[in-house]
Amino acid sequence: MANSKKPGGLREMLESMYSVIALLFILVACVELCDAAAAFDVYRLIQYDMSGSPFGSRFAALNHHAASLHFPPGVDLSRTVLIIPLRELNITFVREYINQKKPLGGLLVLLPEVLSFKTGGNNQVHEKEKMKNLLAELERLLIHSNIPYPVYFAFENDEIDTALADIKKNDLMGQPATATTGGYKFVIPTAEPKKVASPTMTNIQGWLSGLKTDGDANQLPTIAIVASYDTFGAAPALSVGSDSNGSGIVALLEISRLFSLLYSNPKTRGRYNLLFGLTSGGPYNYNGTQKWLRSFDQRLRESIDYAICLNSIGSWDNELWIHVSKPPENAYIKQIFEGLSNVAEELDLKVGLKHKKINISNPRVAWEHEQFSRLRVTAATLSELSVTPELLESTGGLFDTRQYVNETAIVRGVKLVAESLARHIYGHQGKNIQIFADESSLAVNPAYIRSWLDVLSQTPRVAPFLSKDDPFVMALKKELAGHVDEVNVQHETLEGIFTFYDSTSARLNIYQVASVTFDLLLLLVLGSYLIVLFSFLVITTRGLDDLISLFRRPPSRKLKTA
Amino acid sequence: MTMFHFFNCAILAFGPHAVYYSATPLSEYDTLGTSVKAALVYLGTALVKLVCLATFLQVSENDGFDPYQELLKALIGFIDVAGLYFALTQLTHRNISQNHKFQAVGLGWAFADSVLHRLAPLWVGARGLEFTWDYILQGLEANANLVLSISLAALGSLIWLRKNKPKTLIPIIYACAGIVATMPSITSYLRRGLGWHFPKVVGFELFTSLVMAFISWQLFSACQRPYV
């Protein structure tokens, strides 16, 4: 009995060993460590369709060799990634490449590190204007082209600088990287970009009630202050829009804070309701504002005295513009303009009036106040921009970073709007009374503005990529709720002519690869080494005759037996 | 291409062992059993060394050269020598001459060392896209190790298996054996204490292995000559 158990037990042990060995083989075959020389974040060019026409970069995955701008002329680049640092960027070169549809494996634009909101910090930008113009032009070119290869943006760092220097050296020697000559390989392993299904726009509104006395039968008049908070840019993961429209959001929050202080005490509460609106869908013809206004009760809409829209008030020196769509002779427009100019004079700055007629049949809405005017509500936009922006322009692009915004400008803008609003509400027009004087308890708080501006300058806010319960939108809602009586959030779908695709950022791996010819040569060398070793050992241990006899055929058996 | 590179590095690291076996008379006398047994002894020795290192050694944060730790490592390295002694003397070998015995034991020892230390890094690393010279250098190191192991086995067999040795040569034999046995400590001192780069260290290993092989060959043939 003991004997029969033994072989059975042995067999079981062997079987378990086999399974362990099999598992080991599978495990070993699956081990694929990432051993890149360098890996860092890259941000993709936006991909969108407008009325069915494709724009932007249509691909995301990348697996090609890298070349710099010094590539030998006439070489085929359809399987190469071109790396261009911003300071060497020549717009005409890029425009020529894109417009003539020259084949390219991919494009990587290196932005100076100072523009990064993660590591750039608050360092000063050299040659601000030049960089701003270059970036604006590049962005305009890329957004309105259909590019059939991946385009990525990255910030310069030490690793990619050394890699680029190496690549340049190789290119100058006339050896562009291919599979047979080695070099650097750039790999971005990411899936195909998919459409963003039903992108949401979230409008946040805050309501501050005015003082209703018993004698008031009708509803109190309302004044609306609106700013759109979302952005659009060439690289959606980098579109922080500090000026367009981070400055507007910050100003709106500060104004709401000041008026909440005033309205908290019934003795100082004004006889106007205040409606604060943080709207989405700004770059897309203010679609969100339109939907928000359409959702209003008829009575509420009629009770709005006027609306002030804030758009880009962060980098101006001495002049602001008020854009209106009703003619300047209109009594209400005159009232608004006079109120603002009086305060402006005291604050030692200028405001100008710009009138642009609305064309009802044209779907293009360039300013937020136009959406109000289309519903017959008096409105004006306060902005530093004097020229009407084109579609998808001035919406928070690559150059719109923290360094280009001046918080003192925002402070002055807040003072201007708040004072003129207060004078209208409390009936102090024309009188020289400073309600929000400096050093008072109602002074504009620069620290509040600065901290919110810093937060906004680190949050990319492209609407299709903000989910319904995005933490930033919730934070805005919470902040506004702290200053007003009632907050409402409205979710709408971003329909219309725009369709967006996801995959806005990825991880780039740089590998330094050896060519196939190198490995073939290595095989040759090793083969000859082993052969030499073999012959050496045979000669030293068995003698030269043995070596020769290995190559001679053994004497035929037939001959022997014969 | 990268499996190709792995294949290249593998034949550099493991090829010479196979070539050595087939080229020398070892294959004629079928000494494979001896080599396999020596490999198993190496495995056991490596496990014992691992346990000792884990028990006695402290892990240092910086990569510097700590004399006390290195001394401890050298002492534990002598377990290697004990294992080799065991393989040479205690294992029952078939009737093979002493000449071939030490070669077979050294070969098995070096092959096991190469496989245990280099197969996993090669498999995991050489298959990736990124190219470094490290794996080729590791293969060269495996070659140097082969030569060193065979010399150590030769000197070991001289010390323990050959009873009548010329008196003058005995101290030289022991000195050479000592040097070869402490080679790991010497290389780690070079790498950490003097900060040599990997290619330099490998070059040094190759050079010393050839020198030691030559010296032990001379000693071996000197002991074999019938002397008056």
PDB file of N, CA, C and O in Angstrom, chain A residues 123-161:
ATOM      1  N   ASN A 123       7.687  83.645 -13.115  1.00  0.00           N
ATOM      2  CA  ASN A 123       8.855  84.299 -13.716  1.00  0.00           C
ATOM      3  C   ASN A 123       8.427  85.214 -14.840  1.00  0.00           C
ATOM      4  O   ASN A 123       7.403  85.001 -15.469  1.00  0.00           O
ATOM      5  N   GLN A 124       9.224  86.205 -15.094  1.00  0.00           N
ATOM      6  CA  GLN A 124       8.890  87.149 -16.147  1.00  0.00           C
ATOM      7  C   GLN A 124       9.171  86.547 -17.515  1.00  0.00           C
ATOM      8  O   GLN A 124      10.123  85.801 -17.684  1.00  0.00           O
ATOM      9  N   VAL A 125       8.343  86.899 -18.461  1.00  0.00           N
ATOM     10  CA  VAL A 125       8.547  86.403 -19.822  1.00  0.00           C
ATOM     11  C   VAL A 125       9.377  87.424 -20.578  1.00  0.00           C
ATOM     12  O   VAL A 125       9.076  88.618 -20.553  1.00  0.00           O
ATOM     13  N   HIS A 126      10.418  86.936 -21.250  1.00  0.00           N
ATOM     14  CA  HIS A 126      11.209  87.871 -22.070  1.00  0.00           C
ATOM     15  C   HIS A 126      10.526  88.081 -23.395  1.00  0.00           C
ATOM     16  O   HIS A 126       9.923  87.181 -23.945  1.00  0.00           O
ATOM     17  N   GLU A 127      10.650  89.282 -23.930  1.00  0.00           N
ATOM     18  CA  GLU A 127      10.059  89.591 -25.232  1.00  0.00           C
ATOM     19  C   GLU A 127       8.595  89.173 -25.272  1.00  0.00           C
ATOM     20  O   GLU A 127       8.185  88.367 -26.111  1.00  0.00           O
ATOM     21  N   LYS A 128       7.830  89.737 -24.352  1.00  0.00           N
ATOM     22  CA  LYS A 128       6.438  89.318 -24.191  1.00  0.00           C
ATOM     23  C   LYS A 128       5.659  89.483 -25.476  1.00  0.00           C
ATOM     24  O   LYS A 128       4.965  88.573 -25.913  1.00  0.00           O
ATOM     25  N   GLU A 129       5.757  90.665 -26.083  1.00  0.00           N
ATOM     26  CA  GLU A 129       4.904  90.950 -27.219  1.00  0.00           C
ATOM     27  C   GLU A 129       5.204  90.018 -28.373  1.00  0.00           C
ATOM     28  O   GLU A 129       4.313  89.499 -29.033  1.00  0.00           O
ATOM     29  N   LYS A 130       6.504  89.798 -28.613  1.00  0.00           N
ATOM     30  CA  LYS A 130       6.892  88.971 -29.745  1.00  0.00           C
ATOM     31  C   LYS A 130       6.359  87.546 -29.573  1.00  0.00           C
ATOM     32  O   LYS A 130       5.769  86.960 -30.486  1.00  0.00           O
ATOM     33  N   MET A 131       6.539  87.019 -28.346  1.00  0.00           N
ATOM     34  CA  MET A 131       6.080  85.650 -28.111  1.00  0.00           C
ATOM     35  C   MET A 131       4.563  85.572 -28.238  1.00  0.00           C
ATOM     36  O   MET A 131       4.019  84.617 -28.790  1.00  0.00           O
ATOM     37  N   LYS A 132       3.880  86.615 -27.711  1.00  0.00           N
ATOM     38  CA  LYS A 132       2.421  86.606 -27.776  1.00  0.00           C
ATOM     39  C   LYS A 132       1.961  86.602 -29.215  1.00  0.00           C
ATOM     40  O   LYS A 132       1.065  85.832 -29.588  1.00  0.00           O
ATOM     41  N   ASN A 133       2.560  87.445 -30.055  1.00  0.00           N
ATOM     42  CA  ASN A 133       2.136  87.488 -31.448  1.00  0.00           C
ATOM     43  C   ASN A 133       2.419  86.185 -32.164  1.00  0.00           C
ATOM     44  O   ASN A 133       1.596  85.686 -32.940  1.00  0.00           O
ATOM     45  N   LEU A 134       3.596  85.612 -31.898  1.00  0.00           N
ATOM     46  CA  LEU A 134       3.953  84.351 -32.554  1.00  0.00           C
ATOM     47  C   LEU A 134       2.996  83.236 -32.167  1.00  0.00           C
ATOM     48  O   LEU A 134       2.494  82.484 -33.011  1.00  0.00           O
ATOM     49  N   LEU A 135       2.720  83.163 -30.862  1.00  0.00           N
ATOM     50  CA  LEU A 135       1.814  82.118 -30.403  1.00  0.00           C
ATOM     51  C   LEU A 135       0.417  82.326 -30.963  1.00  0.00           C
ATOM     52  O   LEU A 135      -0.258  81.369 -31.345  1.00  0.00           O
ATOM     53  N   ALA A 136      -0.029  83.593 -31.006  1.00  0.00           N
ATOM     54  CA  ALA A 136      -1.372  83.852 -31.521  1.00  0.00           C
ATOM     55  C   ALA A 136      -1.475  83.429 -32.986  1.00  0.00           C
ATOM     56  O   ALA A 136      -2.450  82.807 -33.406  1.00  0.00           O
ATOM     57  N   GLU A 137      -0.430  83.756 -33.755  1.00  0.00           N
ATOM     58  CA  GLU A 137      -0.455  83.403 -35.174  1.00  0.00           C
ATOM     59  C   GLU A 137      -0.433  81.889 -35.362  1.00  0.00           C
ATOM     60  O   GLU A 137      -1.167  81.325 -36.182  1.00  0.00           O
ATOM     61  N   LEU A 138       0.435  81.223 -34.582  1.00  0.00           N
ATOM     62  CA  LEU A 138       0.525  79.761 -34.679  1.00  0.00           C
ATOM     63  C   LEU A 138      -0.806  79.126 -34.342  1.00  0.00           C
ATOM     64  O   LEU A 138      -1.285  78.223 -35.033  1.00  0.00           O
ATOM     65  N   GLU A 139      -1.429  79.649 -33.273  1.00  0.00           N
ATOM     66  CA  GLU A 139      -2.698  79.087 -32.843  1.00  0.00           C
ATOM     67  C   GLU A 139      -3.747  79.274 -33.920  1.00  0.00           C
ATOM     68  O   GLU A 139      -4.482  78.341 -34.249  1.00  0.00           O
ATOM     69  N   ARG A 140      -3.802  80.465 -34.472  1.00  0.00           N
ATOM     70  CA  ARG A 140      -4.795  80.730 -35.505  1.00  0.00           C
ATOM     71  C   ARG A 140      -4.604  79.778 -36.678  1.00  0.00           C
ATOM     72  O   ARG A 140      -5.566  79.223 -37.214  1.00  0.00           O
ATOM     73  N   LEU A 141      -3.345  79.554 -37.064  1.00  0.00           N
ATOM     74  CA  LEU A 141      -3.072  78.665 -38.188  1.00  0.00           C
ATOM     75  C   LEU A 141      -3.506  77.241 -37.875  1.00  0.00           C
ATOM     76  O   LEU A 141      -4.178  76.584 -38.676  1.00  0.00           O
ATOM     77  N   LEU A 142      -3.154  76.748 -36.662  1.00  0.00           N
ATOM     78  CA  LEU A 142      -3.407  75.349 -36.365  1.00  0.00           C
ATOM     79  C   LEU A 142      -4.887  75.075 -36.149  1.00  0.00           C
ATOM     80  O   LEU A 142      -5.386  74.026 -36.528  1.00  0.00           O
ATOM     81  N   ILE A 143      -5.598  76.036 -35.529  1.00  0.00           N
ATOM     82  CA  ILE A 143      -7.001  75.772 -35.217  1.00  0.00           C
ATOM     83  C   ILE A 143      -7.824  75.689 -36.484  1.00  0.00           C
ATOM     84  O   ILE A 143      -8.776  74.930 -36.577  1.00  0.00           O
ATOM     85  N   HIS A 144      -7.464  76.456 -37.489  1.00  0.00           N
ATOM     86  CA  HIS A 144      -8.309  76.494 -38.682  1.00  0.00           C
ATOM     87  C   HIS A 144      -7.806  75.615 -39.806  1.00  0.00           C
ATOM     88  O   HIS A 144      -8.235  75.756 -40.934  1.00  0.00           O
ATOM     89  N   SER A 145      -6.882  74.682 -39.490  1.00  0.00           N
ATOM     90  CA  SER A 145      -6.415  73.768 -40.533  1.00  0.00           C
ATOM     91  C   SER A 145      -6.823  72.361 -40.198  1.00  0.00           C
ATOM     92  O   SER A 145      -7.014  72.018 -39.034  1.00  0.00           O
ATOM     93  N   ASN A 146      -6.898  71.542 -41.223  1.00  0.00           N
ATOM     94  CA  ASN A 146      -7.189  70.127 -41.034  1.00  0.00           C
ATOM     95  C   ASN A 146      -5.861  69.389 -41.188  1.00  0.00           C
ATOM     96  O   ASN A 146      -5.284  69.333 -42.269  1.00  0.00           O
ATOM     97  N   ILE A 147      -5.342  68.848 -40.100  1.00  0.00           N
ATOM     98  CA  ILE A 147      -3.983  68.290 -40.095  1.00  0.00           C
ATOM     99  C   ILE A 147      -4.060  66.776 -39.907  1.00  0.00           C
ATOM    100  O   ILE A 147      -4.502  66.312 -38.864  1.00  0.00           O
ATOM    101  N   PRO A 148      -3.636  65.988 -40.892  1.00  0.00           N
ATOM    102  CA  PRO A 148      -3.807  64.541 -40.812  1.00  0.00           C
ATOM    103  C   PRO A 148      -2.701  63.811 -40.059  1.00  0.00           C
ATOM    104  O   PRO A 148      -2.402  62.667 -40.361  1.00  0.00           O
ATOM    105  N   TYR A 149      -2.065  64.480 -39.083  1.00  0.00           N
ATOM    106  CA  TYR A 149      -1.073  63.776 -38.286  1.00  0.00           C
ATOM    107  C   TYR A 149      -1.100  64.392 -36.894  1.00  0.00           C
ATOM    108  O   TYR A 149      -1.630  65.465 -36.699  1.00  0.00           O
ATOM    109  N   PRO A 150      -0.566  63.676 -35.902  1.00  0.00           N
ATOM    110  CA  PRO A 150      -0.668  64.204 -34.538  1.00  0.00           C
ATOM    111  C   PRO A 150       0.207  65.442 -34.355  1.00  0.00           C
ATOM    112  O   PRO A 150       1.330  65.499 -34.824  1.00  0.00           O
ATOM    113  N   VAL A 151      -0.361  66.438 -33.662  1.00  0.00           N
ATOM    114  CA  VAL A 151       0.379  67.642 -33.317  1.00  0.00           C
ATOM    115  C   VAL A 151       0.319  67.772 -31.796  1.00  0.00           C
ATOM    116  O   VAL A 151      -0.752  67.744 -31.211  1.00  0.00           O
ATOM    117  N   TYR A 152       1.480  67.911 -31.185  1.00  0.00           N
ATOM    118  CA  TYR A 152       1.525  67.978 -29.730  1.00  0.00           C
ATOM    119  C   TYR A 152       2.316  69.191 -29.289  1.00  0.00           C
ATOM    120  O   TYR A 152       3.210  69.662 -29.993  1.00  0.00           O
ATOM    121  N   PHE A 153       1.984  69.680 -28.083  1.00  0.00           N
ATOM    122  CA  PHE A 153       2.751  70.748 -27.453  1.00  0.00           C
ATOM    123  C   PHE A 153       3.392  70.192 -26.192  1.00  0.00           C
ATOM    124  O   PHE A 153       2.786  69.408 -25.476  1.00  0.00           O
ATOM    125  N   ALA A 154       4.609  70.619 -25.917  1.00  0.00           N
ATOM    126  CA  ALA A 154       5.280  70.191 -24.691  1.00  0.00           C
ATOM    127  C   ALA A 154       6.107  71.344 -24.182  1.00  0.00           C
ATOM    128  O   ALA A 154       6.452  72.257 -24.925  1.00  0.00           O
ATOM    129  N   PHE A 155       6.424  71.297 -22.909  1.00  0.00           N
ATOM    130  CA  PHE A 155       7.278  72.327 -22.336  1.00  0.00           C
ATOM    131  C   PHE A 155       8.711  71.850 -22.320  1.00  0.00           C
ATOM    132  O   PHE A 155       8.984  70.697 -22.059  1.00  0.00           O
ATOM    133  N   GLU A 156       9.630  72.768 -22.589  1.00  0.00           N
ATOM    134  CA  GLU A 156      11.035  72.386 -22.631  1.00  0.00           C
ATOM    135  C   GLU A 156      11.512  71.971 -21.250  1.00  0.00           C
ATOM    136  O   GLU A 156      11.202  72.616 -20.264  1.00  0.00           O
ATOM    137  N   ASN A 157      12.266  70.885 -21.211  1.00  0.00           N
ATOM    138  CA  ASN A 157      12.946  70.526 -19.974  1.00  0.00           C
ATOM    139  C   ASN A 157      14.303  69.951 -20.341  1.00  0.00           C
ATOM    140  O   ASN A 157      14.633  69.829 -21.521  1.00  0.00           O
ATOM    141  N   ASP A 158      15.098  69.570 -19.319  1.00  0.00           N
ATOM    142  CA  ASP A 158      16.475  69.172 -19.601  1.00  0.00           C
ATOM    143  C   ASP A 158      16.545  67.966 -20.508  1.00  0.00           C
ATOM    144  O   ASP A 158      17.342  67.916 -21.443  1.00  0.00           O
ATOM    145  N   GLU A 159      15.660  66.981 -20.269  1.00  0.00           N
ATOM    146  CA  GLU A 159      15.786  65.735 -21.022  1.00  0.00           C
ATOM    147  C   GLU A 159      15.538  65.967 -22.498  1.00  0.00           C
ATOM    148  O   GLU A 159      16.290  65.490 -23.353  1.00  0.00           O
ATOM    149  N   ILE A 160      14.474  66.719 -22.789  1.00  0.00           N
ATOM    150  CA  ILE A 160      14.182  66.872 -24.200  1.00  0.00           C
ATOM    151  C   ILE A 160      15.193  67.818 -24.841  1.00  0.00           C
ATOM    152  O   ILE A 160      15.471  67.702 -26.037  1.00  0.00           O
ATOM    153  N   ASP A 161      15.776  68.716 -24.059  1.00  0.00           N
ATOM    154  CA  ASP A 161      16.799  69.591 -24.640  1.00  0.00           C
ATOM    155  C   ASP A 161      18.019  68.795 -25.050  1.00  0.00           C
ATOM    156  O   ASP A 161      18.572  69.007 -26.140  1.00  0.00           O
TER     157      ASP A 161
END
